[in-house]
CSV table of C-alpha atoms and ligand atoms in Angstrom, one decimal:
chain,number,residue,atom,x,y,z
E,1,MET,CA,-113.7,2.7,37.5
E,2,LEU,CA,-115.0,1.7,40.8
E,3,THR,CA,-114.3,4.0,43.6
E,4,LEU,CA,-115.4,3.6,47.4
E,5,LEU,CA,-116.6,6.8,49.1
E,6,GLN,CA,-115.0,8.1,52.2
E,7,SER,CA,-117.1,6.1,55.0
E,8,SER,CA,-117.2,5.1,58.9
E,9,GLN,CA,-118.6,2.2,60.5
E,10,CYS,CA,-122.3,1.4,60.1
E,11,ASN,CA,-124.3,0.2,62.2
E,12,ASP,CA,-127.1,-1.6,60.4
E,13,GLY,CA,-124.7,-2.3,57.3
E,14,ARG,CA,-125.9,0.1,55.2
E,15,THR,CA,-125.7,3.3,57.3
E,16,TRP,CA,-124.4,5.4,60.2
E,17,ASN,CA,-125.0,8.4,62.0
E,18,SER,CA,-122.3,11.2,60.9
E,19,MET,CA,-121.2,14.2,63.4
E,20,ASP,CA,-123.9,16.0,62.1
E,21,GLY,CA,-126.5,13.4,63.2
E,22,LYS,CA,-127.6,13.2,59.7
E,23,THR,CA,-128.1,9.3,58.4
E,24,LYS,CA,-125.5,8.6,55.9
E,25,THR,CA,-125.1,5.4,53.6
E,26,GLU,CA,-121.6,4.4,52.8
E,27,LYS,CA,-121.5,4.3,48.9
E,28,ALA,CA,-119.3,3.1,46.0
E,29,ILE,CA,-119.3,4.5,42.7
E,30,LEU,CA,-119.0,2.9,39.7
E,31,ARG,CA,-118.1,5.2,36.5
E,32,LEU,CA,-118.9,3.6,33.4
E,33,ASP,CA,-118.7,5.5,30.2
E,34,ASP,CA,-120.3,8.6,30.9
E,35,GLN,CA,-122.3,7.5,34.0
E,36,GLU,CA,-121.8,7.6,37.5
E,37,ILE,CA,-123.8,4.9,39.5
E,38,GLU,CA,-124.0,5.0,43.3
E,39,LEU,CA,-124.0,1.3,44.6
E,40,PRO,CA,-124.7,1.2,48.6
E,41,ILE,CA,-122.3,-0.7,50.7
E,42,PHE,CA,-123.1,-3.8,53.1
E,43,THR,CA,-121.3,-4.0,56.4
E,44,GLY,CA,-121.3,-7.2,58.2
E,45,SER,CA,-121.5,-7.6,61.7
E,46,GLU,CA,-118.1,-8.6,61.5
E,47,GLY,CA,-116.6,-5.9,59.3
E,48,GLU,CA,-116.9,-7.9,55.9
E,49,LYS,CA,-118.2,-5.4,53.2
E,50,ALA,CA,-120.3,-6.1,50.1
E,51,ILE,CA,-121.1,-3.8,47.6
E,52,ASP,CA,-125.1,-4.4,47.1
E,53,ILE,CA,-125.3,-4.7,43.3
E,54,SER,CA,-129.5,-5.2,43.4
E,55,SER,CA,-129.9,-1.7,41.4
E,56,LEU,CA,-127.0,-2.2,38.6
E,57,ARG,CA,-128.7,-3.9,35.8
E,58,LYS,CA,-131.7,-0.7,36.5
E,59,GLN,CA,-129.0,1.8,36.7
E,60,SER,CA,-126.8,0.9,33.8
E,61,GLY,CA,-128.1,-2.1,31.9
E,62,TYR,CA,-124.8,-3.6,33.2
E,63,ILE,CA,-124.5,-7.3,34.8
E,64,THR,CA,-121.8,-8.7,36.5
E,65,LEU,CA,-120.2,-11.9,35.8
E,66,ASP,CA,-118.3,-14.3,38.3
E,67,PRO,CA,-118.2,-17.7,37.4
E,68,GLY,CA,-118.1,-20.0,40.5
E,69,TYR,CA,-119.7,-17.3,42.7
E,70,VAL,CA,-115.8,-16.8,44.2
E,71,ASN,CA,-116.7,-12.7,44.6
E,72,THR,CA,-120.5,-12.8,45.0
E,73,GLY,CA,-122.8,-12.6,48.3
E,74,MET,CA,-126.1,-14.5,47.6
E,75,THR,CA,-127.4,-13.5,50.8
E,76,LYS,CA,-127.1,-11.9,54.2
E,77,SER,CA,-127.0,-14.7,57.0
E,78,SER,CA,-126.7,-15.0,60.7
E,79,ILE,CA,-126.1,-18.8,61.0
E,80,CYS,CA,-122.3,-19.3,60.1
E,81,PHE,CA,-119.4,-16.9,60.1
E,82,ILE,CA,-116.1,-18.0,58.4
E,83,ASP,CA,-112.9,-15.8,58.3
E,84,GLY,CA,-110.9,-17.9,55.6
E,85,GLU,CA,-107.7,-16.2,56.1
E,86,GLU,CA,-107.8,-16.3,59.7
E,87,GLY,CA,-109.2,-20.1,59.6
E,88,ILE,CA,-112.0,-18.7,61.9
E,89,LEU,CA,-115.4,-21.1,61.8
E,90,ARG,CA,-118.3,-20.1,64.2
E,91,TYR,CA,-122.0,-21.5,65.0
E,92,ARG,CA,-124.2,-18.5,65.4
E,93,GLY,CA,-121.1,-16.6,67.4
E,94,TYR,CA,-119.9,-19.6,69.1
E,95,PRO,CA,-116.4,-20.8,67.9
E,96,ILE,CA,-115.9,-24.5,66.5
E,97,GLU,CA,-113.4,-25.4,68.7
E,98,GLN,CA,-115.4,-24.6,71.5
E,99,LEU,CA,-118.8,-26.7,70.5
E,100,ALA,CA,-116.4,-29.3,69.6
E,101,ALA,CA,-115.2,-29.7,73.0
E,102,ASN,CA,-118.3,-28.9,74.9
E,103,SER,CA,-121.7,-29.7,73.0
E,104,ASN,CA,-123.1,-32.4,71.5
E,105,PHE,CA,-124.5,-32.9,68.0
E,106,VAL,CA,-128.4,-32.6,69.1
E,107,GLU,CA,-127.5,-29.4,70.8
E,108,THR,CA,-125.2,-28.2,68.1
E,109,SER,CA,-128.2,-29.2,65.9
E,110,TYR,CA,-130.9,-26.9,68.0
E,111,LEU,CA,-128.0,-23.8,68.1
E,112,LEU,CA,-128.3,-23.9,64.3
E,113,ILE,CA,-131.9,-23.9,63.6
E,114,HIS,CA,-132.9,-21.9,66.4
E,115,GLY,CA,-130.5,-19.5,66.9
E,116,GLU,CA,-129.6,-20.2,70.5
E,117,LEU,CA,-128.3,-22.9,72.8
E,118,PRO,CA,-131.5,-24.7,73.8
E,119,THR,CA,-132.2,-24.2,77.6
E,120,PRO,CA,-132.4,-27.5,79.6
E,121,GLU,CA,-136.1,-27.7,79.3
E,122,GLN,CA,-135.9,-27.5,75.6
E,123,TYR,CA,-132.8,-29.5,74.7
E,124,GLU,CA,-135.1,-32.4,76.5
E,125,GLN,CA,-138.0,-31.7,74.5
E,126,PHE,CA,-136.0,-31.3,71.3
E,127,ARG,CA,-134.2,-34.5,72.3
E,128,GLN,CA,-137.6,-36.5,73.6
E,129,SER,CA,-139.1,-35.3,70.0
E,130,LEU,CA,-136.2,-36.9,67.8
E,131,ARG,CA,-136.5,-39.8,69.7
E,132,ARG,CA,-140.2,-39.8,69.0
E,133,HIS,CA,-139.7,-39.5,65.1
E,134,SER,CA,-136.7,-42.4,64.5
E,135,MET,CA,-138.6,-44.5,62.6
E,136,ILE,CA,-139.5,-44.6,59.2
E,137,HIS,CA,-143.3,-45.8,57.6
E,138,GLU,CA,-143.0,-49.5,57.4
E,139,ASP,CA,-144.0,-49.2,53.8
E,140,MET,CA,-140.8,-47.4,52.9
E,141,ARG,CA,-138.7,-50.4,54.1
E,142,HIS,CA,-139.5,-51.6,50.6
E,143,PHE,CA,-138.6,-49.2,48.6
E,144,PHE,CA,-134.8,-50.5,49.6
E,145,ASP,CA,-135.7,-53.7,48.0
E,146,GLY,CA,-136.0,-52.3,44.4
E,147,PHE,CA,-132.2,-50.6,44.6
E,148,PRO,CA,-129.1,-53.2,43.7
E,149,SER,CA,-127.0,-54.0,46.1
E,150,SER,CA,-124.3,-52.1,44.4
E,151,ALA,CA,-126.2,-48.9,44.6
E,152,HIS,CA,-124.0,-46.1,46.0
E,153,PRO,CA,-125.8,-45.0,49.5
E,154,MET,CA,-125.8,-41.5,48.6
E,155,ALA,CA,-128.3,-42.1,45.7
E,156,ILE,CA,-130.4,-44.1,48.0
E,157,LEU,CA,-130.4,-41.5,50.8
E,158,SER,CA,-131.5,-38.9,48.1
E,159,ALA,CA,-134.3,-40.9,46.8
E,160,MET,CA,-135.7,-41.9,50.1
E,161,VAL,CA,-135.5,-38.2,51.4
E,162,LEU,CA,-137.3,-37.6,48.4
E,163,GLY,CA,-139.8,-40.3,49.2
E,164,LEU,CA,-140.6,-39.1,53.2
E,165,SER,CA,-142.1,-36.0,51.2
E,166,THR,CA,-144.6,-38.6,49.8
E,167,PHE,CA,-145.6,-40.0,53.3
E,168,TYR,CA,-145.2,-36.6,55.4
E,169,THR,CA,-147.2,-34.1,53.1
E,170,GLU,CA,-147.6,-31.7,56.2
E,171,ASN,CA,-145.1,-28.9,54.8
E,172,GLU,CA,-145.6,-29.8,50.6
E,173,ASN,CA,-146.9,-26.4,50.6
E,174,PRO,CA,-144.0,-24.3,52.6
E,175,GLU,CA,-146.4,-21.3,52.0
E,176,GLN,CA,-149.1,-22.8,54.4
E,177,ASP,CA,-148.0,-22.1,57.9
E,178,THR,CA,-147.6,-25.9,59.1
E,179,ASP,CA,-146.1,-27.4,62.2
E,180,ILE,CA,-142.1,-26.6,60.5
E,181,ASP,CA,-140.7,-28.1,63.4
E,182,LEU,CA,-142.6,-31.5,63.3
E,183,THR,CA,-140.8,-31.8,59.5
E,184,VAL,CA,-137.5,-30.7,61.3
E,185,CYS,CA,-137.5,-33.2,63.9
E,186,ARG,CA,-138.7,-36.0,61.5
E,187,LEU,CA,-135.8,-35.2,59.1
E,188,LEU,CA,-132.9,-35.2,62.0
E,189,SER,CA,-134.2,-38.2,63.1
E,190,LYS,CA,-135.5,-40.5,60.1
E,191,VAL,CA,-132.6,-39.2,57.7
E,192,ARG,CA,-130.4,-41.4,60.5
E,193,THR,CA,-132.5,-44.3,60.2
E,194,LEU,CA,-132.3,-44.0,56.5
E,195,ALA,CA,-128.7,-43.8,56.3
E,196,SER,CA,-128.4,-46.9,58.4
E,197,PHE,CA,-130.7,-49.1,56.3
E,198,SER,CA,-128.9,-48.0,53.4
E,199,PHE,CA,-125.8,-49.2,54.7
E,200,LYS,CA,-127.6,-52.4,56.1
E,201,LYS,CA,-128.5,-52.7,52.8
E,202,SER,CA,-125.3,-52.4,51.1
E,203,ILE,CA,-124.0,-55.3,53.1
E,204,GLY,CA,-127.2,-57.9,52.8
E,205,GLN,CA,-127.8,-57.8,56.7
E,206,PRO,CA,-131.3,-57.1,58.1
E,207,PHE,CA,-132.3,-53.7,59.3
E,208,ILE,CA,-132.0,-53.1,62.4
E,209,TYR,CA,-134.8,-50.7,64.3
E,210,PRO,CA,-134.0,-47.8,66.4
E,211,ASP,CA,-133.5,-48.3,70.0
E,212,ASN,CA,-134.9,-44.7,71.5
E,213,SER,CA,-133.3,-45.7,75.0
E,214,LEU,CA,-129.7,-44.7,73.2
E,215,SER,CA,-128.4,-41.1,72.4
E,216,TYR,CA,-129.0,-39.8,68.9
E,217,CYS,CA,-125.3,-40.8,68.0
E,218,GLY,CA,-125.5,-44.1,70.0
E,219,ASN,CA,-129.1,-44.8,67.8
E,220,PHE,CA,-127.3,-44.7,65.0
E,221,LEU,CA,-124.0,-46.9,66.1
E,222,HIS,CA,-126.9,-49.3,66.9
E,223,MET,CA,-128.8,-49.2,64.2
E,224,MET,CA,-125.6,-49.8,61.8
E,225,PHE,CA,-123.5,-52.3,63.6
E,226,ARG,CA,-125.7,-54.4,65.7
E,227,VAL,CA,-127.0,-57.7,64.2
E,228,PRO,CA,-130.0,-59.8,65.4
E,229,ALA,CA,-127.7,-62.5,66.7
E,230,GLU,CA,-125.6,-60.9,68.9
E,231,PRO,CA,-126.0,-57.8,72.0
E,232,TYR,CA,-124.2,-54.3,70.7
E,233,HIS,CA,-123.0,-51.9,72.5
E,234,VAL,CA,-122.3,-48.5,72.2
E,235,ASP,CA,-118.6,-47.5,72.9
E,236,PRO,CA,-118.7,-44.1,74.6
E,237,GLU,CA,-115.9,-43.1,73.1
E,238,VAL,CA,-117.0,-43.9,69.8
E,239,GLU,CA,-120.1,-42.1,70.4
E,240,ARG,CA,-118.0,-39.2,71.5
E,241,ALA,CA,-116.0,-39.6,68.5
E,242,LEU,CA,-119.2,-39.4,66.3
E,243,ASN,CA,-120.5,-36.2,67.7
E,244,LEU,CA,-117.5,-34.6,67.2
E,245,LEU,CA,-117.8,-35.6,63.4
E,246,LEU,CA,-121.1,-34.6,63.3
E,247,ILE,CA,-120.7,-31.3,65.1
E,248,LEU,CA,-117.7,-30.1,62.5
E,249,HIS,CA,-119.9,-31.1,59.5
E,250,ALA,CA,-123.3,-29.2,60.8
E,251,ASP,CA,-122.6,-26.2,58.8
E,252,HIS,CA,-120.5,-24.3,56.7
E,253,GLU,CA,-122.3,-20.6,55.3
E,254,GLN,CA,-122.8,-20.6,52.1
E,255,ASN,CA,-121.0,-24.2,50.6
E,256,CYS,CA,-122.6,-25.8,47.2
E,257,SER,CA,-124.2,-28.1,48.8
E,258,THR,CA,-126.1,-25.8,50.9
E,259,ALA,CA,-126.9,-23.1,48.1
E,260,THR,CA,-128.4,-25.6,46.1
E,261,VAL,CA,-131.2,-26.2,49.1
E,262,ARG,CA,-131.6,-22.5,49.3
E,263,MET,CA,-131.7,-22.5,45.5
E,264,ALA,CA,-134.4,-24.7,45.3
E,265,GLY,CA,-136.2,-23.5,48.7
E,266,SER,CA,-136.8,-20.1,46.8
E,267,ALA,CA,-138.8,-21.8,44.1
E,268,LEU,CA,-141.1,-22.6,47.3
E,269,THR,CA,-139.8,-26.6,46.9
E,270,ASN,CA,-140.7,-28.3,50.3
E,271,LEU,CA,-138.2,-28.9,52.8
E,272,TYR,CA,-138.0,-32.6,51.9
E,273,ALA,CA,-137.3,-32.1,48.3
E,274,CYS,CA,-134.8,-29.4,48.9
E,275,ILE,CA,-132.4,-31.8,51.4
E,276,ALA,CA,-132.9,-34.3,48.7
E,277,ALA,CA,-131.3,-31.8,46.2
E,278,GLY,CA,-128.7,-30.8,49.0
E,279,ILE,CA,-127.7,-34.5,49.5
E,280,THR,CA,-127.1,-35.1,45.3
E,281,SER,CA,-124.9,-31.8,45.4
E,282,LEU,CA,-123.0,-32.8,47.9
E,283,TRP,CA,-122.3,-35.9,47.0
E,284,GLY,CA,-119.6,-34.3,44.1
E,285,SER,CA,-115.6,-35.0,44.6
E,286,ARG,CA,-115.3,-31.5,44.6
E,287,HIS,CA,-117.5,-31.2,48.0
E,288,GLY,CA,-118.9,-33.6,50.0
E,289,GLY,CA,-117.6,-36.8,47.9
E,290,ALA,CA,-113.8,-35.9,48.7
E,291,ASN,CA,-113.8,-37.3,52.4
E,292,GLN,CA,-114.3,-40.9,50.0
E,293,ALA,CA,-111.9,-39.6,47.5
E,294,VAL,CA,-109.1,-39.0,50.0
E,295,LEU,CA,-109.2,-42.2,51.4
E,296,ASP,CA,-109.1,-43.3,47.4
E,297,GLN,CA,-106.2,-41.4,47.2
E,298,LEU,CA,-104.5,-42.9,49.9
E,299,ALA,CA,-105.4,-46.5,49.5
E,300,THR,CA,-103.8,-45.8,45.8
E,301,ILE,CA,-100.5,-44.6,47.6
E,302,HIS,CA,-100.3,-47.2,49.8
E,303,GLU,CA,-101.3,-50.4,47.6
E,304,GLY,CA,-99.0,-49.0,44.8
E,305,ASP,CA,-96.5,-48.5,47.3
E,306,TRP,CA,-95.7,-44.7,46.1
E,307,ASP,CA,-92.9,-42.4,47.6
E,308,VAL,CA,-95.2,-39.6,49.2
E,309,ALA,CA,-92.8,-37.0,47.2
E,310,ARG,CA,-93.5,-38.7,44.0
E,311,TYR,CA,-97.0,-38.8,44.4
E,312,ILE,CA,-96.7,-34.6,45.1
E,313,GLU,CA,-95.3,-34.2,41.9
E,314,LEU,CA,-97.7,-35.9,40.5
E,315,VAL,CA,-100.1,-33.4,42.2
E,316,LYS,CA,-98.2,-30.7,40.7
E,317,ASP,CA,-98.0,-31.9,37.3
E,318,LYS,CA,-100.7,-29.8,35.6
E,319,ASN,CA,-100.8,-32.6,33.0
E,320,SER,CA,-101.7,-35.3,35.3
E,321,SER,CA,-105.3,-33.4,36.3
E,322,VAL,CA,-104.4,-35.3,39.6
E,323,ARG,CA,-105.3,-33.3,42.7
E,324,LEU,CA,-104.6,-33.6,46.3
E,325,MET,CA,-108.2,-34.8,47.6
E,326,GLY,CA,-108.7,-33.1,51.3
E,327,PHE,CA,-106.7,-30.3,50.1
E,328,GLY,CA,-107.7,-27.1,49.3
E,329,HIS,CA,-110.8,-24.4,49.8
E,330,ARG,CA,-112.8,-22.0,47.9
E,331,VAL,CA,-112.6,-19.8,51.6
E,332,TYR,CA,-109.9,-21.1,54.0
E,333,LYS,CA,-106.9,-19.9,52.6
E,334,ASN,CA,-105.4,-20.9,56.1
E,335,TYR,CA,-105.5,-24.7,58.2
E,336,ASP,CA,-109.4,-25.5,57.8
E,337,PRO,CA,-109.9,-25.2,61.9
E,338,ARG,CA,-112.1,-28.3,61.5
E,339,ALA,CA,-109.2,-30.6,60.0
E,340,LYS,CA,-107.1,-29.7,63.1
E,341,ILE,CA,-109.7,-30.7,65.4
E,342,ILE,CA,-110.2,-34.0,63.7
E,343,LYS,CA,-106.5,-34.7,63.6
E,344,GLU,CA,-106.4,-34.8,66.9
E,345,ALA,CA,-109.4,-36.6,67.5
E,346,CYS,CA,-108.1,-39.5,65.0
E,347,ASP,CA,-105.2,-39.6,67.3
E,348,ARG,CA,-107.5,-40.3,70.1
E,349,LEU,CA,-110.1,-42.5,68.5
E,350,LEU,CA,-107.2,-44.9,66.8
E,351,ASP,CA,-105.6,-45.2,70.2
E,352,HIS,CA,-108.6,-45.9,71.8
E,353,LEU,CA,-109.3,-48.6,69.5
E,354,GLY,CA,-106.1,-49.7,69.3
E,355,VAL,CA,-106.3,-49.4,65.3
E,356,GLN,CA,-102.7,-48.9,63.2
E,357,ASP,CA,-103.8,-47.3,60.0
E,358,PRO,CA,-100.8,-47.2,57.8
E,359,LEU,CA,-103.4,-44.7,55.7
E,360,LEU,CA,-103.1,-42.0,58.7
E,361,ASP,CA,-99.1,-42.3,58.3
E,362,ILE,CA,-99.5,-41.4,54.9
E,363,ALA,CA,-102.2,-38.6,55.0
E,364,ARG,CA,-99.5,-37.1,57.8
E,365,ARG,CA,-96.3,-37.6,55.5
E,366,LEU,CA,-98.5,-36.0,52.3
E,367,GLU,CA,-99.5,-32.7,54.4
E,368,GLU,CA,-95.7,-32.8,55.5
E,369,VAL,CA,-94.6,-32.4,52.2
E,370,ALA,CA,-97.3,-30.7,50.8
E,371,LEU,CA,-97.4,-28.0,53.8
E,372,ASN,CA,-93.4,-27.2,52.8
E,373,ASP,CA,-93.9,-27.2,49.3
E,374,SER,CA,-94.2,-23.5,47.2
E,375,TYR,CA,-96.7,-25.0,45.0
E,376,PHE,CA,-99.4,-25.9,48.1
E,377,VAL,CA,-97.9,-22.5,49.8
E,378,ASP,CA,-98.3,-20.3,47.0
E,379,ARG,CA,-101.8,-21.4,46.2
E,380,ASN,CA,-102.7,-21.2,50.2
E,381,LEU,CA,-103.3,-25.1,50.2
E,382,TYR,CA,-104.0,-26.5,53.5
E,383,PRO,CA,-105.7,-29.7,54.9
E,384,ASN,CA,-109.8,-29.7,54.6
E,385,VAL,CA,-112.4,-31.1,56.7
E,386,ASP,CA,-112.1,-34.2,54.6
E,387,PHE,CA,-108.5,-34.9,54.6
E,388,TYR,CA,-108.6,-36.9,58.1
E,389,SER,CA,-112.3,-37.6,58.6
E,390,GLY,CA,-112.2,-40.7,56.5
E,391,ILE,CA,-109.4,-42.0,58.6
E,392,MET,CA,-111.9,-41.9,61.6
E,393,TYR,CA,-115.0,-43.3,60.0
E,394,ARG,CA,-113.1,-46.2,58.8
E,395,ALA,CA,-111.6,-46.9,62.5
E,396,ILE,CA,-115.4,-46.7,63.5
E,397,GLY,CA,-116.1,-49.4,60.9
E,398,ILE,CA,-117.9,-47.5,58.7
E,399,PRO,CA,-117.3,-48.0,55.0
E,400,ILE,CA,-115.9,-45.9,52.3
E,401,ASN,CA,-119.1,-45.7,50.2
E,402,MET,CA,-120.8,-44.3,53.5
E,403,PHE,CA,-118.1,-41.6,54.1
E,404,THR,CA,-120.2,-38.7,52.4
E,405,VAL,CA,-123.8,-40.1,53.6
E,406,MET,CA,-122.3,-39.1,57.1
E,407,PHE,CA,-121.5,-35.9,55.7
E,408,ALA,CA,-124.8,-35.5,54.9
E,409,LEU,CA,-126.3,-36.6,58.2
E,410,GLY,CA,-123.6,-33.8,59.8
E,411,ARG,CA,-124.7,-31.2,57.5
E,412,LEU,CA,-128.1,-31.8,57.6
E,413,PRO,CA,-128.8,-29.2,60.1
E,414,GLY,CA,-127.3,-26.5,58.4
E,415,TRP,CA,-129.1,-27.0,55.4
E,416,ILE,CA,-132.5,-26.9,57.4
E,417,ALA,CA,-131.4,-23.6,59.5
E,418,HIS,CA,-130.6,-21.9,55.6
E,419,TRP,CA,-133.9,-23.4,54.3
E,420,LEU,CA,-135.8,-21.6,57.5
E,421,GLU,CA,-133.7,-18.5,57.3
E,422,MET,CA,-134.4,-18.2,53.5
E,423,ARG,CA,-138.1,-18.7,54.2
E,424,SER,CA,-138.4,-16.2,56.7
E,425,ASP,CA,-136.5,-13.5,55.0
E,426,PRO,CA,-138.8,-10.8,53.6
E,427,ASP,CA,-136.2,-9.9,50.7
E,428,ASP,CA,-136.0,-13.6,49.0
E,429,ARG,CA,-137.4,-13.9,45.6
E,430,ILE,CA,-136.7,-17.0,43.3
E,431,HIS,CA,-132.7,-17.4,42.7
E,432,ARG,CA,-132.5,-17.1,38.9
E,433,PRO,CA,-128.9,-15.9,37.8
E,434,ARG,CA,-128.5,-14.2,34.9
E,435,GLN,CA,-125.7,-15.1,32.1
E,436,ILE,CA,-124.1,-13.2,29.6
E,437,TYR,CA,-124.8,-14.9,25.8
E,438,ASN,CA,-121.6,-15.7,23.6
E,439,GLY,CA,-123.7,-17.9,21.3
E,440,VAL,CA,-124.5,-18.0,17.2
E,441,LYS,CA,-126.3,-15.0,16.8
E,442,LEU,CA,-129.8,-14.2,14.8
E,443,ARG,CA,-130.3,-16.5,11.8
E,444,ASP,CA,-133.3,-18.2,10.0
E,445,TYR,CA,-134.5,-22.0,9.7
E,446,PRO,CA,-133.1,-23.5,6.3
E,447,VAL,CA,-136.8,-23.9,4.4
M,501,SDX,C1,-115.8,-29.3,51.0
M,501,SDX,O1,-117.4,-24.5,50.4
M,501,SDX,C2,-117.2,-25.6,51.5
M,501,SDX,O2,-117.5,-24.7,52.5
M,501,SDX,C3,-117.2,-26.7,51.3
M,501,SDX,C4,-117.1,-27.7,52.4
M,501,SDX,C5,-118.2,-27.5,53.3
M,501,SDX,O3,-118.0,-27.9,54.8
M,501,SDX,O4,-118.9,-27.6,53.0
M,501,SDX,O5,-115.6,-27.2,53.3
M,501,SDX,C6,-116.3,-28.7,52.5
M,501,SDX,O6,-116.2,-29.3,50.1
M,501,SDX,C7,-114.4,-29.1,50.9
M,501,SDX,C8,-113.3,-29.2,50.2
M,501,SDX,C9,-113.5,-30.9,49.5
M,501,SDX,N1,-112.5,-31.3,48.2
M,501,SDX,C10,-111.9,-31.5,48.2
M,501,SDX,O7,-110.9,-31.6,48.8
M,501,SDX,C11,-111.2,-31.6,46.6
M,501,SDX,C12,-109.6,-31.0,46.1
M,501,SDX,N2,-109.6,-29.5,46.3
M,501,SDX,C13,-110.0,-29.0,45.4
M,501,SDX,O8,-110.5,-29.5,44.1
M,501,SDX,C14,-110.3,-27.3,45.8
M,501,SDX,O9,-109.2,-27.0,46.6
M,501,SDX,C15,-111.8,-27.1,45.7
M,501,SDX,C16,-112.4,-27.4,45.0
M,501,SDX,C17,-112.1,-27.3,47.1
M,501,SDX,C18,-111.7,-25.4,45.8
M,501,SDX,O10,-111.7,-25.3,44.5
M,501,SDX,P1,-111.4,-23.8,43.9
M,501,SDX,O11,-111.6,-22.2,45.1
M,501,SDX,O12,-112.4,-23.3,43.0
M,501,SDX,O13,-109.6,-23.4,43.2
M,501,SDX,P2,-109.3,-24.1,42.2
M,501,SDX,O14,-109.7,-25.1,41.8
M,501,SDX,O15,-109.7,-22.4,41.6
M,501,SDX,O16,-107.9,-24.1,42.4
M,501,SDX,C19,-106.8,-22.9,42.9
M,501,SDX,C20,-105.2,-23.3,42.2
M,501,SDX,C21,-105.8,-23.7,40.9
M,501,SDX,O17,-103.7,-23.9,40.3
M,501,SDX,P3,-103.9,-22.6,39.3
M,501,SDX,O18,-104.7,-22.8,38.3
M,501,SDX,O19,-103.8,-21.5,40.0
M,501,SDX,O20,-102.1,-23.1,38.7
M,501,SDX,O21,-105.0,-24.1,43.5
M,501,SDX,C22,-104.7,-25.6,42.6
M,501,SDX,C23,-105.6,-25.7,41.5
M,501,SDX,O22,-104.8,-26.5,40.4
M,501,SDX,N3,-105.7,-26.5,43.6
M,501,SDX,C24,-105.1,-28.0,44.0
M,501,SDX,C25,-106.2,-28.5,44.7
M,501,SDX,N4,-106.9,-27.7,44.7
M,501,SDX,C26,-106.7,-26.7,44.3
M,501,SDX,N5,-104.2,-28.2,43.5
M,501,SDX,C27,-103.7,-29.6,44.0
M,501,SDX,N6,-104.5,-30.3,44.6
M,501,SDX,C28,-105.8,-29.7,45.3
M,501,SDX,N7,-106.5,-30.1,46.0
């Protein structure tokens, strides 16, 4: 049985000064068999509480079991705060709504990585550094020749990011205090180039080199959509929409791919390799791959001329194994604030481009039917970041198999920020979860 001792607000998360001036620790008492085990309570800066079980096994021989880590915090972090019940998301304390309305992706990346918004001088220096590192080593171009044109861009991106570590070995041993800022700028700038080259590869067009006179997002659009035979002008509205999408994807606390980057980094793996691991984790349809799965699902409904209400019934049927992609979230039990922002931006962008997308109408109808259906309401299933983002990518001209690559481009500063935070954490050690064995007991090999 677990009893939470009386406590008052702690200042450093573990202790507080009681009336008699003595320092006290908020504690949980776990009564196991004939034992009473005291476990400290940690309180975060937004009042979240956690039972610190780091001494549990030593005191009791017990471990905890929590498939999918639904109830388990893997670390303390000051990068991103989410209140899933209230639908709140903040990067370093700034509400996502304010960053979406006022910032750009380069500034938001700086904020996530360095913890504060940059001064004008810091911003300019960061921006110039990203521009300076936009090219990839010329030998890397030949790597693309080895991939089949049908290769999924996420496979190419992960392989090429790992390949960067063979050309830039300054960070190979993270324990050597090398110029990590250089590695950070190389990654932020070159992953954008690799992403656009993987797109060009998939459509058989020549690679377009960066044009460093353009902004971060303008340069990406240039590399994606320019062809040598024609001039290309960046549409400011599309550039604004891309900045917004990348800001909204930039971080999300301990999501699956960020936890993967931290897990790999805890073994003292270099940053390039950890980012490659994060890309592979993001690819899954339960995670970043959902934005591609949403468009596939909308296209199935459209091409099959499904009645939306009938499709929702299929989703609710446990025997169908069909999920409403872009709906539900492990943390948000309310509307994902990013989905709200994207839904509004979708209208603006499609109006600007004069695009009438029937899939957007289907998405809206699905949301309307689902949010009035007890199956979804009872399970707190709302649209998440992936539900509308693909409609915007499609309107920009980004093909469906590049949607998760766009997610990776956005999430890159968040992955980097978490890797750096973990590397600077004095408490960090190799992440090695335990298990409970429930297999065959001891037996002898038949001789
Ligand atoms: C991202 O973690 C992050 O922060 C991720 C992310 C980020 O920014 O990094 O926000 C990005 O990955 C967003 C999520 C994208 N994935 C999808 O849209 C795929 C569809 N959604 C799900 O598969 C699901 O909702 C998850 C994976 C997102 C969350 O899974 P959980 O928390 O493990 O929830 P669950 O699978 O235990 O579901 C609980 C119940 C189940 O029903 P019951 O068994 O209780 O009857 O809800 C049902 C599920 O069947 N359910 C759904 C559903 N999602 C959950 N039913 C229909 N459609 C869905 N989408």
